[in-house]
C-alpha atoms as a PDB file:
ATOM      1  CA  UNK A   1       0.086 -62.964  24.494  1.00  0.00           C
ATOM      2  CA  UNK A   2      -3.312 -63.404  26.076  1.00  0.00           C
ATOM      3  CA  UNK A   3      -6.345 -61.141  26.343  1.00  0.00           C
ATOM      4  CA  UNK A   4      -9.130 -62.114  28.726  1.00  0.00           C
ATOM      5  CA  UNK A   5     -12.387 -60.178  28.795  1.00  0.00           C
ATOM      6  CA  UNK A   6     -14.814 -59.929  31.677  1.00  0.00           C
ATOM      7  CA  UNK A   7     -17.732 -57.813  32.756  1.00  0.00           C
ATOM      8  CA  UNK A   8     -20.369 -58.852  30.277  1.00  0.00           C
ATOM      9  CA  UNK A   9     -23.845 -59.631  31.493  1.00  0.00           C
ATOM     10  CA  UNK A  10     -27.517 -58.899  31.197  1.00  0.00           C
ATOM     11  CA  UNK A  11     -28.906 -55.431  31.831  1.00  0.00           C
ATOM     12  CA  UNK A  12     -31.933 -53.390  30.902  1.00  0.00           C
ATOM     13  CA  UNK A  13     -31.908 -50.695  28.264  1.00  0.00           C
ATOM     14  CA  UNK A  14     -30.574 -47.444  29.676  1.00  0.00           C
ATOM     15  CA  UNK A  15     -28.328 -49.130  32.201  1.00  0.00           C
ATOM     16  CA  UNK A  16     -24.534 -49.394  32.236  1.00  0.00           C
ATOM     17  CA  UNK A  17     -21.833 -52.051  32.111  1.00  0.00           C
ATOM     18  CA  UNK A  18     -18.067 -51.925  32.313  1.00  0.00           C
ATOM     19  CA  UNK A  19     -16.068 -54.441  30.349  1.00  0.00           C
ATOM     20  CA  UNK A  20     -12.495 -55.281  31.297  1.00  0.00           C
ATOM     21  CA  UNK A  21      -9.703 -56.925  29.337  1.00  0.00           C
ATOM     22  CA  UNK A  22      -6.704 -58.290  31.199  1.00  0.00           C
ATOM     23  CA  UNK A  23      -3.612 -58.501  29.001  1.00  0.00           C
ATOM     24  CA  UNK A  24      -0.582 -60.649  29.696  1.00  0.00           C
ATOM     25  CA  UNK A  25       2.390 -62.312  28.093  1.00  0.00           C
ATOM     26  CA  UNK A  26       4.117 -59.397  26.371  1.00  0.00           C
ATOM     27  CA  UNK A  27       7.148 -57.234  27.106  1.00  0.00           C
ATOM     28  CA  UNK A  28       6.308 -54.407  24.724  1.00  0.00           C
ATOM     29  CA  UNK A  29       2.993 -52.595  25.107  1.00  0.00           C
ATOM     30  CA  UNK A  30       0.756 -52.615  22.031  1.00  0.00           C
ATOM     31  CA  UNK A  31       0.589 -49.475  19.919  1.00  0.00           C
ATOM     32  CA  UNK A  32      -3.138 -49.941  19.679  1.00  0.00           C
ATOM     33  CA  UNK A  33      -5.867 -51.596  21.721  1.00  0.00           C
ATOM     34  CA  UNK A  34      -9.548 -51.679  21.091  1.00  0.00           C
ATOM     35  CA  UNK A  35     -12.978 -53.179  21.497  1.00  0.00           C
ATOM     36  CA  UNK A  36     -14.892 -54.802  18.688  1.00  0.00           C
ATOM     37  CA  UNK A  37     -18.309 -56.384  18.553  1.00  0.00           C
ATOM     38  CA  UNK A  38     -19.938 -58.879  16.257  1.00  0.00           C
ATOM     39  CA  UNK A  39     -23.541 -59.766  15.666  1.00  0.00           C
ATOM     40  CA  UNK A  40     -23.889 -63.317  14.288  1.00  0.00           C
ATOM     41  CA  UNK A  41     -23.907 -63.201  10.500  1.00  0.00           C
ATOM     42  CA  UNK A  42     -22.283 -59.791  10.374  1.00  0.00           C
ATOM     43  CA  UNK A  43     -18.691 -58.643  10.143  1.00  0.00           C
ATOM     44  CA  UNK A  44     -16.806 -57.787  13.321  1.00  0.00           C
ATOM     45  CA  UNK A  45     -16.928 -54.010  13.778  1.00  0.00           C
ATOM     46  CA  UNK A  46     -14.703 -51.675  15.712  1.00  0.00           C
ATOM     47  CA  UNK A  47     -16.364 -49.910  18.630  1.00  0.00           C
ATOM     48  CA  UNK A  48     -13.559 -47.961  20.286  1.00  0.00           C
ATOM     49  CA  UNK A  49      -9.793 -47.729  19.993  1.00  0.00           C
ATOM     50  CA  UNK A  50      -7.077 -46.250  22.214  1.00  0.00           C
ATOM     51  CA  UNK A  51      -3.483 -45.621  21.254  1.00  0.00           C
ATOM     52  CA  UNK A  52      -0.273 -45.575  23.276  1.00  0.00           C
ATOM     53  CA  UNK A  53      -0.822 -41.911  24.149  1.00  0.00           C
ATOM     54  CA  UNK A  54      -4.398 -42.568  25.290  1.00  0.00           C
ATOM     55  CA  UNK A  55      -5.905 -40.876  22.261  1.00  0.00           C
ATOM     56  CA  UNK A  56      -9.288 -42.449  21.585  1.00  0.00           C
ATOM     57  CA  UNK A  57     -11.610 -42.892  18.635  1.00  0.00           C
ATOM     58  CA  UNK A  58     -15.162 -44.217  18.615  1.00  0.00           C
ATOM     59  CA  UNK A  59     -17.735 -45.562  16.247  1.00  0.00           C
ATOM     60  CA  UNK A  60     -20.530 -43.090  15.575  1.00  0.00           C
ATOM     61  CA  UNK A  61     -23.054 -45.475  17.079  1.00  0.00           C
ATOM     62  CA  UNK A  62     -21.422 -45.364  20.533  1.00  0.00           C
ATOM     63  CA  UNK A  63     -19.775 -41.948  20.698  1.00  0.00           C
ATOM     64  CA  UNK A  64     -20.935 -40.066  23.780  1.00  0.00           C
ATOM     65  CA  UNK A  65     -22.167 -43.259  25.475  1.00  0.00           C
ATOM     66  CA  UNK A  66     -19.079 -45.492  25.608  1.00  0.00           C
ATOM     67  CA  UNK A  67     -15.641 -44.668  27.008  1.00  0.00           C
ATOM     68  CA  UNK A  68     -12.490 -46.667  26.378  1.00  0.00           C
ATOM     69  CA  UNK A  69      -9.579 -46.402  28.805  1.00  0.00           C
ATOM     70  CA  UNK A  70      -6.598 -48.380  30.005  1.00  0.00           C
ATOM     71  CA  UNK A  71      -4.563 -48.835  33.135  1.00  0.00           C
ATOM     72  CA  UNK A  72      -1.006 -49.537  32.043  1.00  0.00           C
ATOM     73  CA  UNK A  73       0.088 -50.495  35.565  1.00  0.00           C
ATOM     74  CA  UNK A  74      -2.557 -53.227  35.617  1.00  0.00           C
ATOM     75  CA  UNK A  75      -2.257 -54.130  31.916  1.00  0.00           C
ATOM     76  CA  UNK A  76      -6.004 -53.769  31.681  1.00  0.00           C
ATOM     77  CA  UNK A  77      -8.249 -52.238  29.048  1.00  0.00           C
ATOM     78  CA  UNK A  78     -11.751 -51.030  29.888  1.00  0.00           C
ATOM     79  CA  UNK A  79     -14.938 -50.142  28.078  1.00  0.00           C
ATOM     80  CA  UNK A  80     -17.485 -48.183  30.090  1.00  0.00           C
ATOM     81  CA  UNK A  81     -20.841 -48.518  28.390  1.00  0.00           C
ATOM     82  CA  UNK A  82     -23.618 -46.166  29.453  1.00  0.00           C
ATOM     83  CA  UNK A  83     -27.167 -45.657  28.193  1.00  0.00           C
ATOM     84  CA  UNK A  84     -27.150 -49.093  26.662  1.00  0.00           C
ATOM     85  CA  UNK A  85     -29.563 -49.773  23.816  1.00  0.00           C
ATOM     86  CA  UNK A  86     -30.998 -53.086  22.622  1.00  0.00           C
ATOM     87  CA  UNK A  87     -28.858 -52.811  19.478  1.00  0.00           C
ATOM     88  CA  UNK A  88     -25.711 -52.859  21.639  1.00  0.00           C
ATOM     89  CA  UNK A  89     -26.428 -56.455  22.648  1.00  0.00           C
ATOM     90  CA  UNK A  90     -23.860 -58.846  21.205  1.00  0.00           C
ATOM     91  CA  UNK A  91     -20.418 -60.355  21.821  1.00  0.00           C
ATOM     92  CA  UNK A  92     -17.651 -57.883  22.596  1.00  0.00           C
ATOM     93  CA  UNK A  93     -14.012 -58.656  21.868  1.00  0.00           C
ATOM     94  CA  UNK A  94     -10.829 -57.095  23.146  1.00  0.00           C
ATOM     95  CA  UNK A  95      -8.050 -56.667  20.575  1.00  0.00           C
ATOM     96  CA  UNK A  96      -4.433 -55.575  20.392  1.00  0.00           C
ATOM     97  CA  UNK A  97      -2.044 -54.549  17.659  1.00  0.00           C
ATOM     98  CA  UNK A  98       1.588 -54.264  18.622  1.00  0.00           C
ATOM     99  CA  UNK A  99       2.850 -52.236  15.662  1.00  0.00           C
ATOM    100  CA  UNK A 100       0.311 -49.853  14.182  1.00  0.00           C
ATOM    101  CA  UNK A 101       0.740 -46.132  13.715  1.00  0.00           C
ATOM    102  CA  UNK A 102      -1.326 -44.179  13.432  1.00  0.00           C
ATOM    103  CA  UNK A 103      -3.706 -46.049  15.674  1.00  0.00           C
ATOM    104  CA  UNK A 104      -7.369 -45.200  15.306  1.00  0.00           C
ATOM    105  CA  UNK A 105     -10.660 -46.815  14.454  1.00  0.00           C
ATOM    106  CA  UNK A 106      -9.957 -46.465  10.743  1.00  0.00           C
ATOM    107  CA  UNK A 107      -6.546 -48.155  10.839  1.00  0.00           C
ATOM    108  CA  UNK A 108      -7.304 -50.818  13.455  1.00  0.00           C
ATOM    109  CA  UNK A 109      -9.317 -53.080  11.196  1.00  0.00           C
ATOM    110  CA  UNK A 110     -10.051 -56.702  12.128  1.00  0.00           C
ATOM    111  CA  UNK A 111      -7.371 -57.792   9.644  1.00  0.00           C
ATOM    112  CA  UNK A 112      -4.784 -55.621  11.412  1.00  0.00           C
ATOM    113  CA  UNK A 113      -5.379 -57.217  14.816  1.00  0.00           C
ATOM    114  CA  UNK A 114      -2.580 -59.391  16.208  1.00  0.00           C
ATOM    115  CA  UNK A 115      -4.380 -60.796  19.209  1.00  0.00           C
ATOM    116  CA  UNK A 116      -8.030 -61.307  20.100  1.00  0.00           C
ATOM    117  CA  UNK A 117      -9.722 -62.175  23.332  1.00  0.00           C
ATOM    118  CA  UNK A 118     -12.408 -64.834  23.363  1.00  0.00           C
ATOM    119  CA  UNK A 119     -15.194 -62.346  23.957  1.00  0.00           C
ATOM    120  CA  UNK A 120     -17.752 -61.447  26.569  1.00  0.00           C
ATOM    121  CA  UNK A 121     -21.484 -61.410  25.972  1.00  0.00           C
ATOM    122  CA  UNK A 122     -23.690 -58.383  26.578  1.00  0.00           C
ATOM    123  CA  UNK A 123     -27.444 -58.892  26.579  1.00  0.00           C
ATOM    124  CA  UNK A 124     -29.960 -56.086  26.924  1.00  0.00           C
ATOM    125  CA  UNK A 125     -33.646 -56.234  27.600  1.00  0.00           C
ATOM    126  CA  UNK A 126     -35.910 -53.387  26.593  1.00  0.00           C
END
């Protein structure tokens, strides 16, 4: 199973980015997919999670600004990030858990993740 992120880059505060995660190498769709981020020296934190029925949960810090979605036909996960703030700047990681129910931000902890992408970097200038 492979997860490959793209879409990171450098933007100014207030602007938008859309991250993508192309998934491949599996025959059964994950119960749970999500986006995490990690500032160096800190623990990896969940940002947004989507389950097999497209029910989503978000961290308080991004709710109302970020939207997670997926295209099952393309095996691709997305994270639309609007109104970006300097504190959103860091590495973002795509993650999948094949057997996890219920699937939400509380249950999809870093320890529960089966597969990680290598990350994509978001930088933001104020």
